[in-house]
Amino acid sequence: MPVPGDGTALLLCLPYSGVGATSYRRWPKTVGGMTVCALQPPGRENRLREPRPATHREFAASLADFVRELGDRPYAFFGHCGAVPYALETTRYLAEHGDPLPLWILASSWGAPDNGLYGRLNFVDLDGHDFVAEIVSMAGQMGSTLLPEMASLGAEILRHDQVVQRPYRYPPGHLIEVPVTVIGWTHDEVVPPGEVFPGWERVAGRLERHTLPGSHFEFLRCPEELQELIAGMPVSTARPGRSAV
């Protein structure tokens, strides 16, 4: 999504596993004074011909280049489920290189990152699982119908995301450099609230927890409760702080 040049703070939204920036098409253009900017990673949608990042670290290095181009502009990260580790790893990468950090991270439907993986797909047999059926079902829950060729492509991307996700673990004992707000959804059948909240205090020194009404894909329409939560998050007009490391 193009970044408007009006200087407003940006809410950088990372896409869910298997999909791209258009998954945020139902979100408003602005939430709580922040401009919503749906990120498009390489290898998806209009960047399909570009190589997909093979690791979270490679993704972080690529996104860090984009963040540096923002200069003094404040920004924050929103990630849902499998997108959360990418937001965390990018923040860690930025801190290590002394780059401007996000104001905060909004982590939806993902448990303590040093504790492993979450959600059924992260434990299926990668070679035997029907990812085409999985992406068709996912699209249906998102309110879309896929043509067969698009379903095959989406399945390939979804499988790639699972391959990349499997070996990743957030470093135990490493405190996240910015405030984190964790969201659980009351009827989330993929990562229930009981799996979302425990343990985050080990890695997040500045932590809030919120439970919002809805199922796993409720975030796609950015419901009023989520908008109100975002609107209550601090938005600075000053340059984001640089890490001291």
mmCIF file of C-alpha atoms in Angstrom:
data_model
loop_
_atom_site.group_PDB
_atom_site.id
_atom_site.type_symbol
_atom_site.label_atom_id
_atom_site.label_comp_id
_atom_site.label_asym_id
_atom_site.label_seq_id
_atom_site.Cartn_x
_atom_site.Cartn_y
_atom_site.Cartn_z
ATOM 1 C CA MET A 1 0.000 0.000 0.000
ATOM 2 C CA PRO A 2 1.405 3.437 -0.904
ATOM 3 C CA VAL A 3 2.443 5.557 2.059
ATOM 4 C CA PRO A 4 0.712 8.963 2.069
ATOM 5 C CA GLY A 5 3.007 11.923 2.392
ATOM 6 C CA ASP A 6 0.994 13.808 4.999
ATOM 7 C CA GLY A 7 3.365 13.019 7.865
ATOM 8 C CA THR A 8 0.807 11.227 10.033
ATOM 9 C CA ALA A 9 1.868 8.341 12.247
ATOM 10 C CA LEU A 10 1.649 4.978 10.452
ATOM 11 C CA LEU A 11 0.114 1.723 11.614
ATOM 12 C CA LEU A 12 2.141 -0.852 9.668
ATOM 13 C CA CYS A 13 0.008 -3.988 9.311
ATOM 14 C CA LEU A 14 1.742 -7.267 8.519
ATOM 15 C CA PRO A 15 -0.225 -9.839 6.500
ATOM 16 C CA TYR A 16 -1.547 -13.124 7.832
ATOM 17 C CA SER A 17 0.049 -16.394 6.684
ATOM 18 C CA GLY A 18 -0.687 -17.205 3.047
ATOM 19 C CA VAL A 19 -2.140 -13.811 2.104
ATOM 20 C CA GLY A 20 -0.949 -10.303 1.265
ATOM 21 C CA ALA A 21 -1.745 -6.651 1.826
ATOM 22 C CA THR A 22 -5.256 -6.881 0.362
ATOM 23 C CA SER A 23 -6.299 -8.830 3.449
ATOM 24 C CA TYR A 24 -6.570 -5.412 5.119
ATOM 25 C CA ARG A 25 -8.878 -4.007 2.436
ATOM 26 C CA ARG A 26 -11.795 -3.737 4.883
ATOM 27 C CA TRP A 27 -9.845 -1.634 7.356
ATOM 28 C CA PRO A 28 -10.472 2.117 7.455
ATOM 29 C CA LYS A 29 -7.807 4.404 6.010
ATOM 30 C CA THR A 30 -7.137 5.885 9.421
ATOM 31 C CA VAL A 31 -7.612 4.584 12.965
ATOM 32 C CA GLY A 32 -7.112 6.752 16.018
ATOM 33 C CA GLY A 33 -5.179 9.395 14.104
ATOM 34 C CA MET A 34 -2.868 6.810 12.512
ATOM 35 C CA THR A 35 -2.769 6.052 8.800
ATOM 36 C CA VAL A 36 -3.266 2.337 8.120
ATOM 37 C CA CYS A 37 -0.481 1.003 5.884
ATOM 38 C CA ALA A 38 -0.881 -2.652 4.868
ATOM 39 C CA LEU A 39 2.571 -4.059 4.164
ATOM 40 C CA GLN A 40 3.214 -6.190 1.082
ATOM 41 C CA PRO A 41 6.095 -8.631 1.601
ATOM 42 C CA PRO A 42 8.078 -9.889 -1.401
ATOM 43 C CA GLY A 43 6.570 -12.866 -3.197
ATOM 44 C CA ARG A 44 2.897 -11.916 -2.750
ATOM 45 C CA GLU A 45 0.257 -10.246 -4.883
ATOM 46 C CA ASN A 46 1.824 -7.330 -6.793
ATOM 47 C CA ARG A 47 5.317 -8.427 -5.629
ATOM 48 C CA LEU A 48 4.834 -12.011 -6.722
ATOM 49 C CA ARG A 49 7.963 -12.147 -8.902
ATOM 50 C CA GLU A 50 10.269 -11.144 -6.036
ATOM 51 C CA PRO A 51 11.937 -13.863 -3.930
ATOM 52 C CA ARG A 52 10.159 -14.615 -0.682
ATOM 53 C CA PRO A 53 12.219 -14.163 2.486
ATOM 54 C CA ALA A 54 13.595 -17.515 3.629
ATOM 55 C CA THR A 55 13.868 -16.523 7.310
ATOM 56 C CA HIS A 56 12.385 -14.045 9.747
ATOM 57 C CA ARG A 57 15.771 -12.330 9.865
ATOM 58 C CA GLU A 58 15.775 -11.831 6.100
ATOM 59 C CA PHE A 59 12.263 -10.395 6.304
ATOM 60 C CA ALA A 60 13.345 -8.060 9.116
ATOM 61 C CA ALA A 61 16.316 -6.752 7.139
ATOM 62 C CA SER A 62 14.055 -5.982 4.173
ATOM 63 C CA LEU A 63 11.424 -4.220 6.290
ATOM 64 C CA ALA A 64 14.150 -2.288 8.134
ATOM 65 C CA ASP A 65 15.127 -0.677 4.827
ATOM 66 C CA PHE A 66 11.538 0.544 4.440
ATOM 67 C CA VAL A 67 11.435 1.830 8.033
ATOM 68 C CA ARG A 68 14.635 3.815 7.525
ATOM 69 C CA GLU A 69 13.014 5.591 4.590
ATOM 70 C CA LEU A 70 10.317 6.890 6.943
ATOM 71 C CA GLY A 71 12.875 9.139 8.634
ATOM 72 C CA ASP A 72 11.288 10.966 11.566
ATOM 73 C CA ARG A 73 7.813 9.578 10.969
ATOM 74 C CA PRO A 74 6.321 7.703 13.957
ATOM 75 C CA TYR A 75 4.953 4.221 13.334
ATOM 76 C CA ALA A 76 3.683 1.116 15.096
ATOM 77 C CA PHE A 77 3.223 -2.556 14.156
ATOM 78 C CA PHE A 78 0.048 -4.648 14.011
ATOM 79 C CA GLY A 79 0.387 -8.393 13.495
ATOM 80 C CA HIS A 80 -2.130 -11.219 13.707
ATOM 81 C CA CYS A 81 -1.229 -14.820 14.523
ATOM 82 C CA GLY A 82 1.770 -15.923 12.409
ATOM 83 C CA ALA A 83 2.567 -12.302 11.536
ATOM 84 C CA VAL A 84 3.447 -11.493 15.165
ATOM 85 C CA PRO A 85 6.917 -13.124 15.127
ATOM 86 C CA TYR A 86 7.822 -11.026 12.071
ATOM 87 C CA ALA A 87 6.925 -7.820 13.929
ATOM 88 C CA LEU A 88 8.989 -8.930 16.923
ATOM 89 C CA GLU A 89 12.004 -9.990 14.888
ATOM 90 C CA THR A 90 11.936 -6.754 12.886
ATOM 91 C CA THR A 91 11.837 -4.718 16.101
ATOM 92 C CA ARG A 92 14.772 -6.698 17.468
ATOM 93 C CA TYR A 93 16.691 -6.180 14.220
ATOM 94 C CA LEU A 94 16.024 -2.424 14.270
ATOM 95 C CA ALA A 95 17.178 -2.184 17.886
ATOM 96 C CA GLU A 96 20.412 -4.027 17.128
ATOM 97 C CA HIS A 97 21.185 -1.616 14.288
ATOM 98 C CA GLY A 98 20.277 1.554 16.183
ATOM 99 C CA ASP A 99 17.327 2.361 13.927
ATOM 100 C CA PRO A 100 14.082 4.114 14.913
ATOM 101 C CA LEU A 101 11.802 1.713 16.759
ATOM 102 C CA PRO A 102 8.027 1.348 16.559
ATOM 103 C CA LEU A 103 6.006 3.182 19.172
ATOM 104 C CA TRP A 104 4.429 -0.134 20.151
ATOM 105 C CA ILE A 105 3.428 -3.563 18.847
ATOM 106 C CA LEU A 106 -0.154 -4.814 18.763
ATOM 107 C CA ALA A 107 0.043 -8.629 18.815
ATOM 108 C CA SER A 108 -3.192 -10.443 18.009
ATOM 109 C CA SER A 109 -3.875 -14.194 18.450
ATOM 110 C CA TRP A 110 -0.335 -15.315 19.280
ATOM 111 C CA GLY A 111 1.034 -16.618 22.535
ATOM 112 C CA ALA A 112 4.313 -15.902 24.306
ATOM 113 C CA PRO A 113 6.846 -16.011 21.455
ATOM 114 C CA ASP A 114 9.588 -17.738 23.442
ATOM 115 C CA ASN A 115 7.261 -20.641 24.156
ATOM 116 C CA GLY A 116 6.986 -22.088 20.655
ATOM 117 C CA LEU A 117 4.371 -22.029 17.888
ATOM 118 C CA TYR A 118 0.600 -21.684 17.937
ATOM 119 C CA GLY A 119 -2.261 -22.750 15.712
ATOM 120 C CA ARG A 120 -3.000 -26.102 14.059
ATOM 121 C CA LEU A 121 -1.219 -25.346 10.777
ATOM 122 C CA ASN A 122 2.142 -25.047 12.478
ATOM 123 C CA PHE A 123 1.958 -28.743 13.370
ATOM 124 C CA VAL A 124 0.569 -30.415 10.236
ATOM 125 C CA ASP A 125 2.642 -32.669 7.970
ATOM 126 C CA LEU A 126 4.040 -30.247 5.408
ATOM 127 C CA ASP A 127 4.325 -32.892 2.705
ATOM 128 C CA GLY A 128 0.988 -34.618 3.222
ATOM 129 C CA HIS A 129 -1.305 -31.724 4.114
ATOM 130 C CA ASP A 130 -3.807 -30.384 1.551
ATOM 131 C CA PHE A 131 -2.831 -26.711 1.483
ATOM 132 C CA VAL A 132 -5.149 -26.033 -1.461
ATOM 133 C CA ALA A 133 -8.160 -27.064 0.607
ATOM 134 C CA GLU A 134 -6.730 -25.048 3.495
ATOM 135 C CA ILE A 135 -6.398 -21.830 1.479
ATOM 136 C CA VAL A 136 -9.878 -22.288 -0.051
ATOM 137 C CA SER A 137 -11.347 -22.689 3.434
ATOM 138 C CA MET A 138 -9.390 -19.701 4.700
ATOM 139 C CA ALA A 139 -10.566 -17.555 1.792
ATOM 140 C CA GLY A 140 -14.152 -18.566 2.494
ATOM 141 C CA GLN A 141 -13.842 -17.463 6.111
ATOM 142 C CA MET A 142 -12.452 -14.188 4.820
ATOM 143 C CA GLY A 143 -15.472 -13.803 2.527
ATOM 144 C CA SER A 144 -13.684 -14.585 -0.761
ATOM 145 C CA THR A 145 -13.907 -17.261 -3.459
ATOM 146 C CA LEU A 146 -10.726 -18.339 -5.240
ATOM 147 C CA LEU A 147 -10.273 -19.547 -8.803
ATOM 148 C CA PRO A 148 -8.374 -22.867 -8.987
ATOM 149 C CA GLU A 149 -5.122 -21.272 -10.178
ATOM 150 C CA MET A 150 -5.276 -18.673 -7.430
ATOM 151 C CA ALA A 151 -5.987 -21.368 -4.864
ATOM 152 C CA SER A 152 -2.895 -23.281 -6.017
ATOM 153 C CA LEU A 153 -0.743 -20.165 -5.778
ATOM 154 C CA GLY A 154 -2.148 -19.276 -2.363
ATOM 155 C CA ALA A 155 -1.490 -22.819 -1.170
ATOM 156 C CA GLU A 156 2.142 -22.548 -2.266
ATOM 157 C CA ILE A 157 2.567 -19.290 -0.354
ATOM 158 C CA LEU A 158 0.815 -20.697 2.714
ATOM 159 C CA ARG A 159 3.060 -23.761 2.737
ATOM 160 C CA HIS A 160 6.146 -21.579 2.336
ATOM 161 C CA ASP A 161 5.031 -19.531 5.336
ATOM 162 C CA GLN A 162 4.747 -22.674 7.442
ATOM 163 C CA VAL A 163 8.212 -23.821 6.361
ATOM 164 C CA VAL A 164 9.707 -20.479 7.395
ATOM 165 C CA GLN A 165 7.775 -20.395 10.662
ATOM 166 C CA ARG A 166 8.692 -23.876 11.929
ATOM 167 C CA PRO A 167 12.297 -23.247 13.051
ATOM 168 C CA TYR A 168 11.782 -19.730 14.414
ATOM 169 C CA ARG A 169 11.868 -19.066 18.157
ATOM 170 C CA TYR A 170 12.066 -15.698 19.858
ATOM 171 C CA PRO A 171 15.253 -15.612 21.996
ATOM 172 C CA PRO A 172 14.385 -16.634 25.575
ATOM 173 C CA GLY A 173 15.014 -13.882 28.085
ATOM 174 C CA HIS A 174 15.313 -11.123 25.473
ATOM 175 C CA LEU A 175 13.005 -8.271 26.444
ATOM 176 C CA ILE A 176 11.052 -6.697 23.593
ATOM 177 C CA GLU A 177 12.328 -3.145 23.218
ATOM 178 C CA VAL A 178 8.904 -1.433 22.937
ATOM 179 C CA PRO A 179 5.503 -1.710 24.648
ATOM 180 C CA VAL A 180 3.386 -4.685 23.588
ATOM 181 C CA THR A 181 -0.398 -4.999 23.666
ATOM 182 C CA VAL A 182 -1.616 -8.581 23.304
ATOM 183 C CA ILE A 183 -5.110 -9.307 21.982
ATOM 184 C CA GLY A 184 -7.114 -12.486 22.445
ATOM 185 C CA TRP A 185 -10.493 -13.086 20.757
ATOM 186 C CA THR A 186 -13.356 -14.632 22.738
ATOM 187 C CA HIS A 187 -14.288 -17.231 20.102
ATOM 188 C CA ASP A 188 -10.879 -17.777 18.520
ATOM 189 C CA GLU A 189 -10.793 -21.452 17.564
ATOM 190 C CA VAL A 190 -7.210 -21.286 16.229
ATOM 191 C CA VAL A 191 -5.364 -19.672 19.159
ATOM 192 C CA PRO A 192 -7.811 -19.409 22.077
ATOM 193 C CA PRO A 193 -7.326 -16.674 24.701
ATOM 194 C CA GLY A 194 -6.129 -19.300 27.160
ATOM 195 C CA GLU A 195 -3.132 -19.891 24.899
ATOM 196 C CA VAL A 196 -2.600 -16.240 23.970
ATOM 197 C CA PHE A 197 -2.012 -14.561 27.315
ATOM 198 C CA PRO A 198 0.215 -16.748 29.553
ATOM 199 C CA GLY A 199 3.943 -16.071 29.509
ATOM 200 C CA TRP A 200 4.181 -12.764 27.651
ATOM 201 C CA GLU A 201 5.512 -11.096 30.801
ATOM 202 C CA ARG A 202 8.760 -13.046 30.313
ATOM 203 C CA VAL A 203 9.625 -11.087 27.157
ATOM 204 C CA ALA A 204 7.551 -7.896 27.352
ATOM 205 C CA GLY A 205 8.516 -5.451 30.082
ATOM 206 C CA ARG A 206 5.712 -3.057 29.117
ATOM 207 C CA LEU A 207 2.667 -5.217 28.538
ATOM 208 C CA GLU A 208 -1.113 -4.916 28.251
ATOM 209 C CA ARG A 209 -3.631 -7.690 27.597
ATOM 210 C CA HIS A 210 -7.076 -7.266 26.062
ATOM 211 C CA THR A 211 -9.827 -9.694 25.106
ATOM 212 C CA LEU A 212 -12.067 -8.618 22.216
ATOM 213 C CA PRO A 213 -15.288 -10.262 20.992
ATOM 214 C CA GLY A 214 -15.037 -12.381 17.864
ATOM 215 C CA SER A 215 -13.449 -15.360 16.140
ATOM 216 C CA HIS A 216 -9.967 -15.788 14.669
ATOM 217 C CA PHE A 217 -10.697 -13.780 11.518
ATOM 218 C CA GLU A 218 -12.628 -10.983 13.210
ATOM 219 C CA PHE A 219 -9.587 -8.712 12.884
ATOM 220 C CA LEU A 220 -10.044 -8.599 9.097
ATOM 221 C CA ARG A 221 -12.918 -6.149 9.363
ATOM 222 C CA CYS A 222 -11.245 -4.065 12.090
ATOM 223 C CA PRO A 223 -14.300 -4.079 14.369
ATOM 224 C CA GLU A 224 -15.239 -1.114 16.502
ATOM 225 C CA GLU A 225 -13.685 -2.654 19.616
ATOM 226 C CA LEU A 226 -10.333 -3.018 17.857
ATOM 227 C CA GLN A 227 -10.534 0.526 16.509
ATOM 228 C CA GLU A 228 -11.233 1.839 19.996
ATOM 229 C CA LEU A 229 -8.248 -0.059 21.371
ATOM 230 C CA ILE A 230 -5.951 1.337 18.676
ATOM 231 C CA ALA A 231 -7.335 4.836 19.206
ATOM 232 C CA GLY A 232 -6.344 4.603 22.857
ATOM 233 C CA MET A 233 -2.730 3.706 22.084
ATOM 234 C CA PRO A 234 -0.136 6.500 22.442
ATOM 235 C CA VAL A 235 0.757 8.274 19.205
ATOM 236 C CA SER A 236 3.798 10.535 19.319
ATOM 237 C CA THR A 237 4.527 13.176 16.722
ATOM 238 C CA ALA A 238 8.187 13.131 17.680
ATOM 239 C CA ARG A 239 10.866 10.948 16.149
ATOM 240 C CA PRO A 240 10.689 7.346 17.465
ATOM 241 C CA GLY A 241 13.462 6.558 19.914
ATOM 242 C CA ARG A 242 16.633 4.811 18.807
ATOM 243 C CA SER A 243 17.924 1.841 20.686
ATOM 244 C CA ALA A 244 20.951 2.394 22.879
ATOM 245 C CA VAL A 245 22.605 -0.817 21.680
#
